[in-house]
Amino acid sequence: MPHKIGFIVVSSSGHEDGFSAKELMVHAPTINGWRSPRLCQYPQEIVLQMVERCRIRKLQLLAHQYMISSKIEFYISENLPEYFAPYKSERFRRLGYVSLSNNEKTGYKARELKSVYVDAVGQYLKLTFHKNYVNRYNLYSQVALVAINIIGEPADASNDTNHSSREKLIDHYLGNNPDDSALDGTYTGKPDLISPLDDLAFDMYQDPEVAQIIRKLDEKKHEAVRQEHYDHAKKLKQAIADLQKVGERLGRYEVEKRCAVEREDYDLAKQKKQQMEEYRLKVYQQLELHNLLDPDLLIRRPPDLPLEPVAYPTASPQQKRPLLSPRWDKTEAESPEPPPPEKPPEAPSPEPVAAQAISPPAAQAPISTEAFPKINVEFLPYDERPLPTIRKQQEEGFPYLDPEMNEEDPGDTPRSGVVGEPEPLTEKALREASSAIEVFGEGLVAGAYSKTWSYREDSLLAIYKKMTEVSTNTPKDDLKNLLRGAIFLIVRAIKDIVSSVFQASLKLLKMIITQYIPKHKLGKQETTYCVERTFPNLLSRTGDSSARLRVAAANFIQEMALCNEVKPLQIIPAHLVQPVKPNSPTHLAMSQVELVERLLKDLGTDNTGFTVDNVMRFATGALEHRVYEVRETALRIILDMYRQHRAVILDYLPPDDANTRKNVLYKTLFDGFAKIDGKLTEAEIRAQRKTATDEAEKQKKDEIKVLQGQLAALKDMQTEAQAVKEKENDFQKAQAEFLKKAPQPSKADTPDDHTSVANYLDNLCIFCGERDESFTEEGLDLHYWKRCPMLTRCEFCKQVVEIASLTEHLLTECDKKDNFDKCPRCCEALPKDELPRHVKGKACNPAKPEKVANHCPLCHENFTPGEEAWKVHLMGKDGCRMNLRRTQSLNKSMPMQPVAGLSEHLSTDPGRQA
């Protein structure tokens, strides 16, 4: 019948500290579950490996109360895809998806239990989490999963279909309704129904110790039914119902105790602990009273965390019961129990209940340790397993040993903490390990295949001892058979999740390569066989989620690559430089590039398996990886290669141009090349150029300012002298003409003639040459301000200036001159914040030298050089179209030209303040 399937977490996209995906392997009221990293990218993924190839019937997900994924997709596979195992190319097959409630109606206080019915065969299950629902509590856009439960059956179950059909036929003739029988938990004949004890809700809201007792009582109940002891079965059924309520209450007490510890309210925590112990003792006494708590049900209470693994390697009698509780097959929006605390509190030291407190009075005689059912922690991550404890009964003084012993350095003798023999090999194991059984015997191989980690470790250590004691006179064929059998078991042990078993496999492999093969002179062919068979698994362990195992695997690979027996073969470098895919797992990619970096420093590229070509192809491929640390390590590899080979490295990289340098990684790379060559980087060159340009510009401005001051002073002096001289000449000419017409003028008429000449000059605009009787001193100011086509008003300081000198005014005289700079192409003044875009656009009309052409600041056109050309351009019919004052001057006839010298002089006047 379908039952709970054990699993381990193979990989995950990432997790927040303290909320690893490994937490999903444990079901308990106080478990925290998995939580994605803060502000992560979506989708997030978790890959689970089930204990065996099985047919999944039902998946159960317990969601977080506010870190909720909008959609979860499910994929299944027979094997890991190629980015986990390079030599297996099968990919995941999509099963479908489920949508979760946003939990807004419950105020984000309840957790949703989602049940999904499927029918799929495989050993690897991948969950893909899409973007989270937004709410005020989820500040970092995370998703979380508190627990997951997989229910199914072995894929090679043979007679399920026939058995199911036979039972349905019996029901038809007896008139039974299987659903009605399943409701009360008494019907035992349907292999396709699921026990409520396998339901996720049972473990998540039950005290683990009570849950174990319930399962044992359930087994006894079925045994009583089979033997037709119905009175005893009825008593057990009632006890199970009562214990379920007890377990829920104890689970609630445990959560409250954890919350008190988190708040540092230790008085309340102590009170809750005492309350739990008193209540537990009271219940056990009642069970003793009814003779229901016999020695077979004595269970040492485990530490607070972790409580109980998910794994059930073999089907127990209770797993053959077709019990089904419909209330767990639906989505549960409301959770009657308080959710687990948000942060994992510090777990207090385990304090086991005294044995006499839970032992019946009749059981005071010494009891063997086999009377205690062992809690199966086989599929827990080794680093997260409960610490072993030793408990002594004061009266008997016998030690109680935890099934999992303290981890110690592997020795040469088997462990004494485990009694009995490993379980026998299955037919499948006998077939695949036949070569190892021939040389080591079925006992050692059974230990290597055992589900108990200590047996697996002892088996490897025994093989180590046996191979070190092999005589040098042993035939070569026997020696090779021993080696190949050992390598077969090593390849299996390298994948072991228990650290001590993994370390024992490395110890055995090192001995074979460095001692066994040289001692018996087996040659390079056997060394090559050892390395090539074990290296893929070793490399995959460098991507393990445990940092300790990753480091151990990477260090062993480096040590093996440098040993005298393996180094000449050049096998490991050739494997390490295989391309890294951009989406390969982070730890695996990081370990691979780090190994390449370390071995390159030790080996170099001269006849070592590393060549310039394969290293550069590997490194350039790693530059495309999605993880920053991998790209940085690849960058260091390329820089190290450039130090040794210089220009050859550039052939594997894109050209060093502006487009390539837009990529920050390549910019850093080329700057690193420049530093290695002793040259300045592009940034340093730009800084130097900018500094030199700024200094030259400042010096030029200072010189221009001094020259402008001197020129202005000279112009003022020249203007004054010229004006006086011209006025005298004009007056003398006018007086001479007047005297010719009137030879004997009276003295009274002379002042009037002088006044007439002065009025003639006052009615003339010295810039455009227009004459008007209204051009008095005030009239001329108004003309300059509004109508003179040769002048314009500065938009920034409101000063009236000549259009011909507008650019110079903005750069040197204007109040806002610091905000302008000169375009090197069109020589016009532009705001500094617009100048880079203007220069980059290359749309302006380049100015020609002053002797070749004038350049208009209004229409930006070049025209004939000279002062008179300005008048034609600014006032002519086909002149500047951007001069708004030109139209007014065209409507009037051109006035008499002013006095030649005076007009030429005044046209150079820099402007006049209105």
Coordinates of N, CA, C and O in Angstrom, one line a residue, residues 22 148 339 352 359 383 581 737 789 855:
K22 N 17.6 21.3 4.0 CA 17.7 20.1 4.7 C 16.7 20.0 5.8 O 16.4 18.9 6.3
I148 N 7.3 19.1 3.4 CA 6.8 18.3 2.3 C 6.8 16.9 2.6 O 7.7 16.3 3.3
P339 N 1.6 28.3 14.6 CA 2.7 28.0 13.7 C 4.0 28.0 14.4 O 4.1 28.6 15.5
P352 N 17.0 13.4 28.8 CA 16.1 12.3 28.7 C 15.3 12.1 30.0 O 15.7 12.3 31.1
S359 N 9.0 3.3 32.8 CA 9.0 1.8 32.8 C 8.0 1.3 33.8 O 7.8 1.8 34.9
D383 N 25.4 16.3 9.4 CA 25.7 17.4 10.3 C 24.6 17.8 11.2 O 24.7 18.6 12.2
K581 N 29.0 25.0 -17.5 CA 27.8 25.5 -18.1 C 27.4 26.8 -17.3 O 27.5 26.8 -16.0
E737 N 32.4 124.5 -45.4 CA 31.4 124.5 -46.3 C 30.4 125.7 -46.0 O 29.9 126.4 -46.9
P789 N 19.0 95.4 -35.9 CA 19.2 94.0 -36.3 C 20.7 93.5 -36.1 O 20.9 92.3 -36.3
H855 N 31.2 83.0 -38.7 CA 30.3 81.9 -38.3 C 29.2 82.6 -37.4 O 29.5 83.2 -36.4

